[in-house]
Tab-separated table of C-alpha atoms and ligand atoms in Angstrom:
chain	number	residue	atom	x	y	z
I	10	MET	CA	114.341	-5.706	103.059
I	11	HIS	CA	112.832	-2.866	100.811
I	12	THR	CA	113.536	-3.647	97.357
I	13	LEU	CA	113.298	-0.373	95.206
I	14	VAL	CA	113.847	0.075	91.154
I	15	PHE	CA	116.565	2.408	90.008
I	16	ALA	CA	116.086	3.415	86.134
I	17	THR	CA	119.421	3.339	85.671
I	18	ASN	CA	122.368	1.117	84.311
I	19	ASN	CA	125.351	3.336	85.894
I	20	ALA	CA	126.388	0.947	88.463
I	21	HIS	CA	128.285	3.764	90.161
I	22	LYS	CA	125.308	5.186	90.717
I	23	ALA	CA	123.160	2.313	91.903
I	24	ARG	CA	126.212	1.815	94.114
I	25	GLU	CA	126.326	5.206	95.401
I	26	VAL	CA	122.655	4.873	95.786
I	27	GLU	CA	122.874	1.941	97.978
I	28	GLN	CA	125.852	3.083	100.044
I	29	ILE	CA	123.613	6.224	101.030
I	30	LEU	CA	120.465	4.029	101.831
I	31	GLY	CA	121.811	1.833	103.601
I	32	PRO	CA	120.940	-1.539	104.863
I	33	GLY	CA	117.467	-2.388	104.730
I	34	PHE	CA	117.262	-1.269	101.265
I	35	GLU	CA	117.951	-3.598	97.982
I	36	ILE	CA	118.289	-1.556	94.381
I	37	LYS	CA	117.295	-3.396	91.774
I	38	THR	CA	118.792	-1.733	88.354
I	39	LEU	CA	117.196	-1.331	84.871
I	40	LYS	CA	118.803	-4.858	83.865
I	41	ASP	CA	117.861	-6.561	86.973
I	42	ILE	CA	114.788	-6.355	85.453
I	43	GLY	CA	115.090	-7.421	81.997
I	44	CYS	CA	114.987	-3.758	80.592
I	45	HIS	CA	117.491	-3.953	78.112
I	46	GLU	CA	116.516	-1.075	76.244
I	47	GLU	CA	117.987	2.765	76.480
I	48	ILE	CA	115.508	5.054	77.580
I	49	GLU	CA	116.336	8.019	75.721
I	50	GLU	CA	116.577	11.461	77.229
I	51	THR	CA	114.827	13.908	75.102
I	52	GLU	CA	113.697	16.715	77.433
I	53	PRO	CA	114.800	20.236	77.801
I	54	THR	CA	114.767	19.827	81.829
I	55	LEU	CA	116.713	17.750	84.271
I	56	GLU	CA	113.243	17.164	85.975
I	57	GLU	CA	111.586	15.942	82.972
I	58	ASN	CA	114.055	13.716	81.875
I	59	ALA	CA	114.197	11.982	85.354
I	60	LEU	CA	110.112	11.693	85.303
I	61	LEU	CA	110.003	9.888	81.707
I	62	LYS	CA	112.414	7.456	82.872
I	63	ALA	CA	110.854	6.972	86.227
I	64	ARG	CA	107.246	7.119	84.527
I	65	TYR	CA	108.477	4.792	81.346
I	66	VAL	CA	109.373	1.867	83.775
I	67	LYS	CA	106.581	1.943	85.859
I	68	GLU	CA	104.241	2.358	82.305
I	69	LYS	CA	106.017	-0.671	80.785
I	70	TYR	CA	107.130	-2.822	83.855
I	71	GLY	CA	104.811	-2.324	86.767
I	72	TYR	CA	107.577	-1.684	89.145
I	73	ASP	CA	107.460	1.387	91.614
I	74	CYS	CA	110.451	2.862	90.446
I	75	PHE	CA	112.796	5.924	91.143
I	76	SER	CA	115.589	7.494	88.559
I	77	GLU	CA	117.973	10.384	88.714
I	78	ASP	CA	119.055	12.816	86.098
I	79	THR	CA	122.193	15.019	86.337
I	80	GLY	CA	123.612	17.918	85.032
I	81	LEU	CA	126.805	20.070	86.034
I	82	GLU	CA	125.806	23.732	85.685
I	83	VAL	CA	129.018	26.096	85.275
I	84	ASP	CA	128.591	29.548	86.220
I	85	ALA	CA	130.870	31.232	83.494
I	86	LEU	CA	129.437	29.007	80.383
I	87	GLY	CA	125.631	30.383	80.941
I	88	GLY	CA	124.640	27.284	83.080
I	89	ALA	CA	126.486	24.545	80.063
I	90	PRO	CA	126.784	21.730	79.838
I	91	GLY	CA	123.463	21.460	82.283
I	92	VAL	CA	121.079	19.111	80.792
I	93	HIS	CA	123.639	18.204	77.885
I	94	THR	CA	126.277	17.102	80.358
I	95	ALA	CA	126.723	13.815	79.366
I	96	ARG	CA	126.983	14.280	75.744
I	97	TYR	CA	129.077	17.532	75.901
I	98	ALA	CA	131.140	16.462	73.699
I	99	GLY	CA	129.575	14.109	71.606
I	100	ASP	CA	127.197	11.047	71.648
I	101	ALA	CA	129.827	8.966	72.677
I	102	LYS	CA	129.256	9.920	75.880
I	103	SER	CA	133.101	10.167	76.897
I	104	PRO	CA	133.997	10.951	80.039
I	105	GLU	CA	137.626	11.854	78.877
I	106	ALA	CA	135.893	13.543	76.094
I	107	ASN	CA	133.597	16.099	77.766
I	108	ILE	CA	136.164	16.608	80.444
I	109	ALA	CA	138.707	17.851	77.769
I	110	LEU	CA	136.000	20.173	75.952
I	111	LEU	CA	135.120	21.517	79.619
I	112	LEU	CA	138.845	22.501	80.247
I	113	LYS	CA	138.767	23.840	76.900
I	114	ASN	CA	135.628	25.743	76.947
I	115	LEU	CA	137.238	27.325	80.718
I	116	GLU	CA	140.519	28.403	79.624
I	117	GLY	CA	140.907	32.091	80.469
I	118	LYS	CA	137.753	32.559	82.134
I	119	ASN	CA	137.615	34.478	85.498
I	120	SER	CA	134.924	32.066	87.559
I	121	ARG	CA	135.273	28.186	87.544
I	122	ARG	CA	132.212	28.145	90.113
I	123	ALA	CA	129.992	25.100	89.100
I	124	ARG	CA	127.426	22.986	90.864
I	125	PHE	CA	125.972	19.536	90.157
I	126	ARG	CA	122.287	19.512	90.420
I	127	THR	CA	120.405	15.837	90.732
I	128	ILE	CA	116.915	15.591	90.408
I	129	ILE	CA	115.543	12.418	91.760
I	130	ALA	CA	111.936	11.497	90.434
I	131	LEU	CA	109.718	8.821	91.703
I	132	ALA	CA	106.772	7.075	90.039
I	133	PHE	CA	105.093	5.250	92.689
I	134	ASP	CA	101.505	4.123	92.370
I	135	GLY	CA	99.311	7.009	91.570
I	136	GLU	CA	101.910	9.269	93.080
I	137	GLU	CA	105.020	11.356	90.869
I	138	ILE	CA	107.543	13.294	93.094
I	139	LEU	CA	110.441	15.350	92.391
I	140	LEU	CA	113.636	15.574	94.825
I	141	GLU	CA	116.295	18.029	94.231
I	142	GLY	CA	120.170	17.735	95.733
I	143	ILE	CA	122.611	20.393	94.768
I	144	CYS	CA	126.624	20.526	95.110
I	145	GLU	CA	128.371	23.944	95.109
I	146	GLY	CA	132.213	23.840	93.998
I	147	ARG	CA	134.331	24.400	91.284
I	148	ILE	CA	136.284	23.401	88.545
I	149	ALA	CA	139.421	22.082	88.736
I	150	LEU	CA	142.317	23.719	86.207
I	151	GLU	CA	143.397	19.990	85.083
I	152	LYS	CA	142.195	16.651	86.330
I	153	GLN	CA	143.054	15.321	89.812
I	154	GLY	CA	142.645	11.632	91.160
I	155	ASN	CA	141.240	8.572	89.083
I	156	GLY	CA	138.356	7.586	91.285
I	157	GLY	CA	134.695	7.943	90.896
I	158	PHE	CA	133.104	8.653	87.374
I	159	GLY	CA	132.327	11.113	85.168
I	160	TYR	CA	133.599	14.640	86.156
I	161	ASP	CA	135.069	13.539	89.702
I	162	PRO	CA	138.509	14.191	88.522
I	163	VAL	CA	137.429	18.005	87.838
I	164	PHE	CA	135.104	18.654	90.296
I	165	ILE	CA	136.243	20.064	93.529
I	166	PRO	CA	132.999	20.524	95.827
I	167	GLU	CA	133.218	23.917	98.049
I	168	GLY	CA	135.200	23.540	101.296
I	169	TYR	CA	137.404	20.926	99.982
I	170	ASP	CA	141.103	21.289	98.016
I	171	GLN	CA	140.104	17.839	96.262
I	172	SER	CA	138.384	16.735	93.956
I	173	PHE	CA	135.440	14.259	93.911
I	174	ALA	CA	137.587	11.543	92.504
I	175	GLU	CA	140.822	12.120	95.086
I	176	LEU	CA	138.366	12.338	98.096
I	177	GLY	CA	136.577	8.841	97.369
I	178	ASP	CA	133.105	7.548	97.963
I	179	ALA	CA	132.962	7.641	102.110
I	180	VAL	CA	133.199	12.128	101.498
I	181	LYS	CA	131.345	11.880	98.021
I	182	ASN	CA	128.449	10.297	99.517
I	183	LYS	CA	128.334	12.290	102.007
I	184	ILE	CA	128.304	15.803	100.432
I	185	SER	CA	127.400	15.401	96.830
I	186	HIS	CA	123.936	16.203	95.371
I	187	ARG	CA	123.699	12.609	94.754
I	188	ALA	CA	123.478	12.540	98.263
I	189	ILE	CA	121.485	15.119	99.361
I	190	ALA	CA	118.538	14.174	96.840
I	191	THR	CA	118.891	10.768	98.137
I	192	GLU	CA	118.687	11.410	101.981
I	193	LYS	CA	115.650	13.284	101.286
I	194	PHE	CA	114.455	10.082	99.211
I	195	LYS	CA	115.024	8.284	102.269
I	196	LYS	CA	113.643	10.567	105.043
I	197	MET	CA	110.467	9.721	102.897
I	198	LEU	CA	110.581	6.273	102.360
I	199	THR	CA	111.566	5.894	106.185
I	200	GLY	CA	108.795	8.663	107.239
I	201	GLY	CA	111.919	10.601	109.148
P	326	IMP	P1	123.064	11.665	83.812
P	326	IMP	O1	122.586	11.653	84.878
P	326	IMP	O2	123.306	9.913	84.093
P	326	IMP	O3	122.546	11.627	82.406
P	326	IMP	O4	124.507	11.702	83.821
P	326	IMP	C1	124.982	12.936	82.993
P	326	IMP	C2	126.380	13.457	82.875
P	326	IMP	O5	126.787	13.642	84.366
P	326	IMP	C3	127.386	12.193	82.812
P	326	IMP	O6	127.964	12.610	81.935
P	326	IMP	C4	127.898	11.618	84.071
P	326	IMP	O7	129.111	10.822	84.041
P	326	IMP	C5	127.808	12.983	85.117
P	326	IMP	N1	127.510	12.771	86.231
P	326	IMP	C6	126.762	12.659	86.842
P	326	IMP	N2	126.663	12.517	87.889
P	326	IMP	C7	127.979	12.471	88.706
P	326	IMP	C8	128.836	12.880	89.665
P	326	IMP	O8	128.250	12.447	90.402
P	326	IMP	N3	130.002	12.622	89.517
P	326	IMP	C9	130.418	13.197	88.494
P	326	IMP	N4	129.650	13.038	87.173
P	326	IMP	C10	128.492	12.776	86.778
């Protein structure tokens, strides 16, 4: 069993990554290693924020660690919310409020084209690596479905009519931004 520390306390993300990596890999989250502090994402890019979290755990706790940072980039909003995706509607990081603001800001816009972009950062012994996963799609006119987390109810991936929240984990974990970045990570780990 290969144990990896994932610098997150988001149980949804940890489960998705565990499902994609498959048997043979055990994921430990920050809580599992006794890290209870919030690692602030203070940097201007997804890449720097992902590295900051992985580096923090490596330096303070000594574990080889990976982290990820995800942004939703909406063309008609000039790429927003981007690095501000989690706090789009304020520091409460409320998915409901974030979605409501996104739908309001897209009212009357011709394009609803958007993408999720994930960066996975690895801080392993003496090595730092960045991996990217992108999932193209569009923002729905209203919420569709109750599954998933975050913006899943309003994100419809390219080639589908249903949102991530409706498609469920089995489909999402094949095509999502996180799935693409995690597959690259898995290939690296297994030498595949
Ligand atoms: P962070 O990477 O945890 O900072 O997440 C940024 C924001 O994107 C948060 O509001 C998350 O809820 C949201 N988010 C990250 N990944 C996904 C996803 O796979 N689906 C929907 N929302 C997501």
